[in-house]
Amino acid sequence: MRRYLLVRLGQSAVTLLLASMVIFLGVRMLPGDPALAMAGEEATPERLAMIRADLGLDQPVWVQYGRFLAEVASGDLGESTRTGASVVSMIGATLPVTLWLSLYAIVVAVVTGVALGLLAERYRGRWPEWVANAAALTSLSVPNFWLGMLAIVYLCIGLGLFPASGYVPLTDDPVGWVVHLTLPALILGTGLAAVIMRQTRASMIEAMRTDYVRTARAKGLGRTRVLLRYGLRNSLIVVVTIAGLQLGGLISGAVVTEQIFALPGFGKLTLDAVFQRDYPVIQAVVVLTTVGYVLVNLAVDVLYSVIDPRIRVGGRS
């Protein structure tokens, strides 16, 4: 396991280095001039030259890239070209909102998806399975933004069950935090719950056909007990894979949900930075998202051997 961890850490480092190159070059290929955006349309050439010198845009690309890597390694992500505020402080103010929303959505998706998957396998060929499959198909077919707007119209405005917008920090008001994030998390987690449900059902159906399950049934264990003890544990590998890989996707996909429910999260910060050609902020949010993807993938790989001891990379523990 130690050797495997070292190898995966090395692979992750190379992945991050290559991703940093793509991020750096991709940001600079965006149309528009950040210096012109800062100075305004009537800026003089001298003013534009001064701004480019302050931002380091007048230096060769390889020098700019080296400076970018040094800043990332030191944790100094620079300052916003629009507001002059520290990028770290801007991310620190918005990232917790998106992280809490994504984690809440993951919990909702895993609990709902696994429960419906268990129900569909336990009552295979009967009406509970049909209901679970219909719910999963509906969740996959209806876009999140449409569900969000319907939820605001009927659940927030019509019935008044949830607030239509806004956010309350967890440390200020835990109850208000739950109330404001519950509906966005439900909307964001519906599609993932449908995927987890179908994969859980398929994994448990395959597990229930194995020899050790037949042996357990032959010894007199009930179907429900075998399903929970053997089928569910095997299906958790699929659940962990999907949930882990989708966590990064939820963080980036929360942009639409945050816009619908007016949440001051990471997504709004990203959109504002793109529209304003704010290079430091764009680079920082993309780098942070990339690091999150790599770390989640590493954690998922490590969890495999914890969930199922039979899994060993290269045949070594």
CSV table of C-alpha atoms in Angstrom, one decimal:
chain,number,residue,atom,x,y,z
A,1,MET,CA,0.0,0.0,0.0
A,2,ARG,CA,2.9,2.4,0.8
A,3,ARG,CA,4.4,1.9,-2.6
A,4,TYR,CA,1.1,2.4,-4.3
A,5,LEU,CA,0.5,5.6,-2.4
A,6,LEU,CA,3.9,6.9,-3.5
A,7,VAL,CA,3.2,6.0,-7.1
A,8,ARG,CA,-0.2,7.7,-7.0
A,9,LEU,CA,1.2,10.8,-5.4
A,10,GLY,CA,3.9,11.0,-8.1
A,11,GLN,CA,1.2,10.6,-10.8
A,12,SER,CA,-0.9,13.3,-9.1
A,13,ALA,CA,2.0,15.7,-9.1
A,14,VAL,CA,2.7,15.2,-12.8
A,15,THR,CA,-1.0,15.6,-13.5
A,16,LEU,CA,-1.1,18.9,-11.6
A,17,LEU,CA,2.0,20.2,-13.4
A,18,LEU,CA,0.5,19.4,-16.9
A,19,ALA,CA,-2.8,20.9,-15.8
A,20,SER,CA,-1.1,24.1,-14.7
A,21,MET,CA,0.3,24.5,-18.1
A,22,VAL,CA,-3.1,24.0,-19.8
A,23,ILE,CA,-4.6,26.5,-17.3
A,24,PHE,CA,-2.0,29.1,-17.8
A,25,LEU,CA,-2.1,29.0,-21.6
A,26,GLY,CA,-5.8,28.6,-21.7
A,27,VAL,CA,-6.5,31.7,-19.6
A,28,ARG,CA,-4.2,33.8,-21.9
A,29,MET,CA,-6.0,32.6,-25.0
A,30,LEU,CA,-9.3,34.2,-23.8
A,31,PRO,CA,-10.4,37.1,-26.0
A,32,GLY,CA,-10.0,40.5,-24.6
A,33,ASP,CA,-7.2,42.6,-22.9
A,34,PRO,CA,-7.3,42.6,-19.1
A,35,ALA,CA,-5.3,45.8,-19.0
A,36,LEU,CA,-7.9,47.5,-21.2
A,37,ALA,CA,-10.7,46.1,-19.0
A,38,MET,CA,-9.0,47.6,-16.0
A,39,ALA,CA,-8.1,51.0,-17.5
A,40,GLY,CA,-11.3,51.5,-19.5
A,41,GLU,CA,-11.9,52.2,-23.2
A,42,GLU,CA,-10.4,55.7,-23.1
A,43,ALA,CA,-7.1,54.7,-21.5
A,44,THR,CA,-3.9,56.1,-22.9
A,45,PRO,CA,-1.2,53.8,-24.3
A,46,GLU,CA,1.1,54.8,-21.4
A,47,ARG,CA,-1.6,53.8,-18.9
A,48,LEU,CA,-2.0,50.4,-20.6
A,49,ALA,CA,1.7,49.8,-20.6
A,50,MET,CA,1.9,50.6,-16.9
A,51,ILE,CA,-0.8,48.2,-16.1
A,52,ARG,CA,0.7,45.4,-18.2
A,53,ALA,CA,4.0,46.0,-16.4
A,54,ASP,CA,2.4,45.7,-13.0
A,55,LEU,CA,0.7,42.5,-14.0
A,56,GLY,CA,3.8,41.1,-15.6
A,57,LEU,CA,2.0,40.8,-19.0
A,58,ASP,CA,4.9,42.5,-20.8
A,59,GLN,CA,7.3,39.6,-19.9
A,60,PRO,CA,7.9,36.5,-21.9
A,61,VAL,CA,5.4,33.7,-21.5
A,62,TRP,CA,7.8,31.3,-19.8
A,63,VAL,CA,8.7,34.0,-17.2
A,64,GLN,CA,5.0,34.6,-16.5
A,65,TYR,CA,4.5,30.8,-16.1
A,66,GLY,CA,7.4,30.5,-13.7
A,67,ARG,CA,6.0,33.4,-11.7
A,68,PHE,CA,2.6,31.7,-11.7
A,69,LEU,CA,4.0,28.4,-10.4
A,70,ALA,CA,6.0,30.2,-7.7
A,71,GLU,CA,2.9,32.1,-6.5
A,72,VAL,CA,0.8,28.9,-6.5
A,73,ALA,CA,3.4,27.0,-4.5
A,74,SER,CA,3.7,29.8,-2.0
A,75,GLY,CA,-0.1,30.1,-1.6
A,76,ASP,CA,0.0,33.7,-2.9
A,77,LEU,CA,-2.6,33.7,-5.7
A,78,GLY,CA,-2.2,37.4,-6.3
A,79,GLU,CA,-4.8,40.1,-6.3
A,80,SER,CA,-7.9,40.7,-8.4
A,81,THR,CA,-7.3,43.0,-11.3
A,82,ARG,CA,-10.8,44.4,-10.9
A,83,THR,CA,-11.2,45.0,-7.2
A,84,GLY,CA,-7.6,44.8,-5.9
A,85,ALA,CA,-8.7,42.4,-3.2
A,86,SER,CA,-6.6,39.3,-2.4
A,87,VAL,CA,-7.7,36.3,-4.5
A,88,VAL,CA,-7.2,34.0,-1.4
A,89,SER,CA,-9.6,36.1,0.6
A,90,MET,CA,-12.2,36.1,-2.3
A,91,ILE,CA,-12.0,32.4,-2.6
A,92,GLY,CA,-12.1,32.0,1.2
A,93,ALA,CA,-15.4,33.9,1.3
A,94,THR,CA,-17.1,32.0,-1.5
A,95,LEU,CA,-15.6,28.5,-1.6
A,96,PRO,CA,-17.3,27.3,1.7
A,97,VAL,CA,-20.7,28.0,0.3
A,98,THR,CA,-20.1,25.8,-2.7
A,99,LEU,CA,-18.3,23.1,-0.7
A,100,TRP,CA,-21.2,22.9,1.8
A,101,LEU,CA,-23.7,22.8,-1.1
A,102,SER,CA,-21.8,20.1,-2.9
A,103,LEU,CA,-21.3,17.9,0.2
A,104,TYR,CA,-24.9,18.3,1.1
A,105,ALA,CA,-25.9,17.3,-2.4
A,106,ILE,CA,-23.6,14.3,-2.3
A,107,VAL,CA,-25.2,13.1,1.0
A,108,VAL,CA,-28.7,13.5,-0.4
A,109,ALA,CA,-27.7,11.7,-3.6
A,110,VAL,CA,-25.9,8.8,-1.9
A,111,VAL,CA,-28.7,8.2,0.7
A,112,THR,CA,-31.5,8.5,-1.9
A,113,GLY,CA,-29.7,6.5,-4.6
A,114,VAL,CA,-28.6,3.6,-2.4
A,115,ALA,CA,-32.0,3.4,-0.8
A,116,LEU,CA,-33.8,3.3,-4.2
A,117,GLY,CA,-31.3,0.8,-5.5
A,118,LEU,CA,-31.8,-1.5,-2.6
A,119,LEU,CA,-35.6,-1.2,-3.0
A,120,ALA,CA,-35.4,-1.9,-6.8
A,121,GLU,CA,-33.3,-5.0,-6.3
A,122,ARG,CA,-35.3,-6.3,-3.3
A,123,TYR,CA,-38.6,-6.0,-5.2
A,124,ARG,CA,-37.3,-6.8,-8.6
A,125,GLY,CA,-40.0,-7.2,-11.2
A,126,ARG,CA,-42.6,-5.6,-9.0
A,127,TRP,CA,-44.1,-2.1,-8.7
A,128,PRO,CA,-41.5,-0.7,-6.3
A,129,GLU,CA,-38.8,-1.3,-8.9
A,130,TRP,CA,-40.9,0.4,-11.6
A,131,VAL,CA,-41.4,3.4,-9.4
A,132,ALA,CA,-37.7,3.6,-8.6
A,133,ASN,CA,-36.7,3.3,-12.3
A,134,ALA,CA,-39.3,5.9,-13.2
A,135,ALA,CA,-38.0,8.3,-10.6
A,136,ALA,CA,-34.4,7.8,-11.8
A,137,LEU,CA,-35.4,8.3,-15.5
A,138,THR,CA,-37.2,11.5,-14.6
A,139,SER,CA,-34.3,12.9,-12.6
A,140,LEU,CA,-31.9,12.2,-15.5
A,141,SER,CA,-34.2,13.7,-18.1
A,142,VAL,CA,-35.2,17.0,-16.4
A,143,PRO,CA,-32.5,19.7,-16.3
A,144,ASN,CA,-31.5,21.0,-12.9
A,145,PHE,CA,-32.3,24.6,-13.8
A,146,TRP,CA,-35.8,23.7,-14.7
A,147,LEU,CA,-36.3,21.7,-11.5
A,148,GLY,CA,-34.9,24.7,-9.6
A,149,MET,CA,-37.3,27.2,-11.2
A,150,LEU,CA,-40.3,24.9,-10.5
A,151,ALA,CA,-39.2,24.4,-6.9
A,152,ILE,CA,-39.0,28.2,-6.4
A,153,VAL,CA,-42.4,28.8,-7.9
A,154,TYR,CA,-44.3,26.0,-6.1
A,155,LEU,CA,-42.3,25.2,-2.9
A,156,CYS,CA,-40.8,28.6,-2.1
A,157,ILE,CA,-43.3,31.2,-3.4
A,158,GLY,CA,-46.5,29.0,-3.5
A,159,LEU,CA,-46.2,27.0,-0.3
A,160,GLY,CA,-43.5,29.0,1.5
A,161,LEU,CA,-41.6,25.9,2.6
A,162,PHE,CA,-38.2,27.2,1.7
A,163,PRO,CA,-36.5,30.6,1.1
A,164,ALA,CA,-36.2,31.3,-2.6
A,165,SER,CA,-32.7,32.8,-2.3
A,166,GLY,CA,-29.9,33.8,0.1
A,167,TYR,CA,-27.4,32.1,2.3
A,168,VAL,CA,-26.8,32.0,6.1
A,169,PRO,CA,-23.4,30.9,7.4
A,170,LEU,CA,-23.4,27.8,9.5
A,171,THR,CA,-21.6,29.5,12.4
A,172,ASP,CA,-24.2,32.3,12.5
A,173,ASP,CA,-27.4,30.2,12.4
A,174,PRO,CA,-27.2,26.4,11.9
A,175,VAL,CA,-31.0,26.1,11.4
A,176,GLY,CA,-31.0,28.9,8.9
A,177,TRP,CA,-28.1,27.3,7.1
A,178,VAL,CA,-29.9,24.0,6.7
A,179,VAL,CA,-33.1,25.7,5.6
A,180,HIS,CA,-31.4,27.8,2.9
A,181,LEU,CA,-29.2,24.9,1.5
A,182,THR,CA,-31.8,22.0,1.6
A,183,LEU,CA,-33.7,22.9,-1.5
A,184,PRO,CA,-30.6,23.7,-3.6
A,185,ALA,CA,-28.9,20.5,-2.4
A,186,LEU,CA,-32.0,18.5,-3.4
A,187,ILE,CA,-32.0,20.0,-6.8
A,188,LEU,CA,-28.3,19.6,-7.4
A,189,GLY,CA,-28.3,16.0,-6.1
A,190,THR,CA,-31.2,14.6,-8.1
A,191,GLY,CA,-29.2,13.7,-11.2
A,192,LEU,CA,-26.4,12.0,-9.2
A,193,ALA,CA,-29.0,10.1,-7.1
A,194,ALA,CA,-30.5,8.7,-10.3
A,195,VAL,CA,-27.0,7.5,-11.5
A,196,ILE,CA,-26.2,6.0,-8.1
A,197,MET,CA,-29.6,4.2,-7.9
A,198,ARG,CA,-29.1,2.5,-11.3
A,199,GLN,CA,-25.5,1.5,-10.6
A,200,THR,CA,-26.3,0.3,-7.1
A,201,ARG,CA,-29.2,-1.9,-8.5
A,202,ALA,CA,-27.0,-3.3,-11.2
A,203,SER,CA,-24.1,-4.0,-8.8
A,204,MET,CA,-26.4,-5.8,-6.3
A,205,ILE,CA,-28.0,-7.9,-9.0
A,206,GLU,CA,-24.6,-9.1,-10.1
A,207,ALA,CA,-23.5,-9.7,-6.5
A,208,MET,CA,-26.6,-11.7,-5.7
A,209,ARG,CA,-25.7,-14.1,-8.5
A,210,THR,CA,-22.2,-15.0,-7.0
A,211,ASP,CA,-21.3,-18.3,-5.5
A,212,TYR,CA,-20.8,-17.0,-1.9
A,213,VAL,CA,-24.2,-15.4,-1.9
A,214,ARG,CA,-25.8,-18.7,-3.0
A,215,THR,CA,-23.9,-20.4,-0.2
A,216,ALA,CA,-25.2,-17.9,2.3
A,217,ARG,CA,-28.7,-18.4,1.1
A,218,ALA,CA,-28.2,-22.2,1.2
A,219,LYS,CA,-27.2,-21.8,4.9
A,220,GLY,CA,-30.6,-20.3,5.6
A,221,LEU,CA,-29.9,-16.5,5.6
A,222,GLY,CA,-32.9,-14.5,4.5
A,223,ARG,CA,-32.8,-12.5,1.2
A,224,THR,CA,-32.9,-9.1,2.9
A,225,ARG,CA,-30.1,-10.0,5.3
A,226,VAL,CA,-27.9,-11.3,2.4
A,227,LEU,CA,-28.8,-8.2,0.4
A,228,LEU,CA,-27.6,-5.8,3.1
A,229,ARG,CA,-24.6,-7.8,4.2
A,230,TYR,CA,-23.1,-8.9,0.9
A,231,GLY,CA,-24.8,-7.1,-2.0
A,232,LEU,CA,-24.7,-3.7,-0.4
A,233,ARG,CA,-21.0,-3.9,0.5
A,234,ASN,CA,-20.0,-4.9,-3.0
A,235,SER,CA,-22.1,-2.1,-4.5
A,236,LEU,CA,-20.4,0.5,-2.3
A,237,ILE,CA,-17.3,0.3,-4.5
A,238,VAL,CA,-19.4,1.7,-7.4
A,239,VAL,CA,-21.1,4.2,-5.1
A,240,VAL,CA,-17.7,5.5,-3.8
A,241,THR,CA,-16.4,5.8,-7.3
A,242,ILE,CA,-19.4,7.7,-8.6
A,243,ALA,CA,-19.7,10.0,-5.6
A,244,GLY,CA,-16.0,10.7,-5.5
A,245,LEU,CA,-15.7,11.6,-9.2
A,246,GLN,CA,-18.9,13.6,-9.2
A,247,LEU,CA,-17.9,15.7,-6.2
A,248,GLY,CA,-15.6,17.7,-8.4
A,249,GLY,CA,-18.3,17.9,-11.0
A,250,LEU,CA,-20.8,19.1,-8.5
A,251,ILE,CA,-18.5,21.9,-7.4
A,252,SER,CA,-18.2,23.1,-10.9
A,253,GLY,CA,-21.8,22.3,-11.8
A,254,ALA,CA,-23.1,24.2,-8.9
A,255,VAL,CA,-22.7,27.4,-10.9
A,256,VAL,CA,-26.2,27.1,-12.3
A,257,THR,CA,-27.8,26.2,-9.0
A,258,GLU,CA,-26.1,29.0,-7.2
A,259,GLN,CA,-27.3,31.5,-9.9
A,260,ILE,CA,-30.9,30.2,-9.5
A,261,PHE,CA,-31.0,30.4,-5.7
A,262,ALA,CA,-28.7,33.5,-5.5
A,263,LEU,CA,-26.0,31.8,-3.4
A,264,PRO,CA,-22.8,33.7,-3.0
A,265,GLY,CA,-20.6,30.8,-3.9
A,266,PHE,CA,-17.6,29.7,-6.0
A,267,GLY,CA,-19.7,29.6,-9.2
A,268,LYS,CA,-20.6,33.3,-9.1
A,269,LEU,CA,-17.0,34.2,-8.4
A,270,THR,CA,-15.9,32.2,-11.5
A,271,LEU,CA,-18.5,33.7,-13.8
A,272,ASP,CA,-17.7,37.3,-12.7
A,273,ALA,CA,-14.0,36.7,-13.2
A,274,VAL,CA,-14.5,35.3,-16.7
A,275,PHE,CA,-16.7,38.2,-17.8
A,276,GLN,CA,-14.3,40.7,-16.3
A,277,ARG,CA,-11.1,39.1,-17.7
A,278,ASP,CA,-9.7,38.8,-14.2
A,279,TYR,CA,-6.7,36.6,-14.9
A,280,PRO,CA,-5.6,36.0,-11.3
A,281,VAL,CA,-9.0,34.9,-10.2
A,282,ILE,CA,-9.7,32.7,-13.2
A,283,GLN,CA,-6.3,31.0,-12.7
A,284,ALA,CA,-6.9,30.5,-9.0
A,285,VAL,CA,-10.4,29.0,-9.3
A,286,VAL,CA,-9.4,26.6,-12.1
A,287,VAL,CA,-6.2,25.5,-10.2
A,288,LEU,CA,-8.2,24.9,-7.1
A,289,THR,CA,-10.9,22.9,-9.0
A,290,THR,CA,-8.1,20.8,-10.6
A,291,VAL,CA,-6.4,20.1,-7.3
A,292,GLY,CA,-9.8,19.1,-5.9
A,293,TYR,CA,-10.3,16.6,-8.7
A,294,VAL,CA,-6.9,15.0,-8.3
A,295,LEU,CA,-7.2,14.7,-4.5
A,296,VAL,CA,-10.7,13.2,-4.7
A,297,ASN,CA,-9.5,10.6,-7.3
A,298,LEU,CA,-6.6,9.7,-5.0
A,299,ALA,CA,-8.9,9.4,-2.0
A,300,VAL,CA,-11.3,7.1,-4.0
A,301,ASP,CA,-8.4,4.8,-5.1
A,302,VAL,CA,-7.3,4.5,-1.4
A,303,LEU,CA,-10.8,3.8,-0.3
A,304,TYR,CA,-11.2,0.8,-2.6
A,305,SER,CA,-9.0,-1.4,-0.6
A,306,VAL,CA,-10.7,-0.3,2.6
A,307,ILE,CA,-14.2,-1.2,1.3
A,308,ASP,CA,-13.1,-4.5,-0.3
A,309,PRO,CA,-9.9,-6.1,1.1
A,310,ARG,CA,-9.7,-8.3,-2.1
A,311,ILE,CA,-8.7,-5.2,-4.1
A,312,ARG,CA,-4.9,-4.8,-4.1
A,313,VAL,CA,-3.0,-2.9,-6.7
A,314,GLY,CA,-0.3,-5.0,-8.2
A,315,GLY,CA,-1.2,-7.8,-5.9
A,316,ARG,CA,0.4,-6.1,-2.9
A,317,SER,CA,-1.2,-4.8,0.3
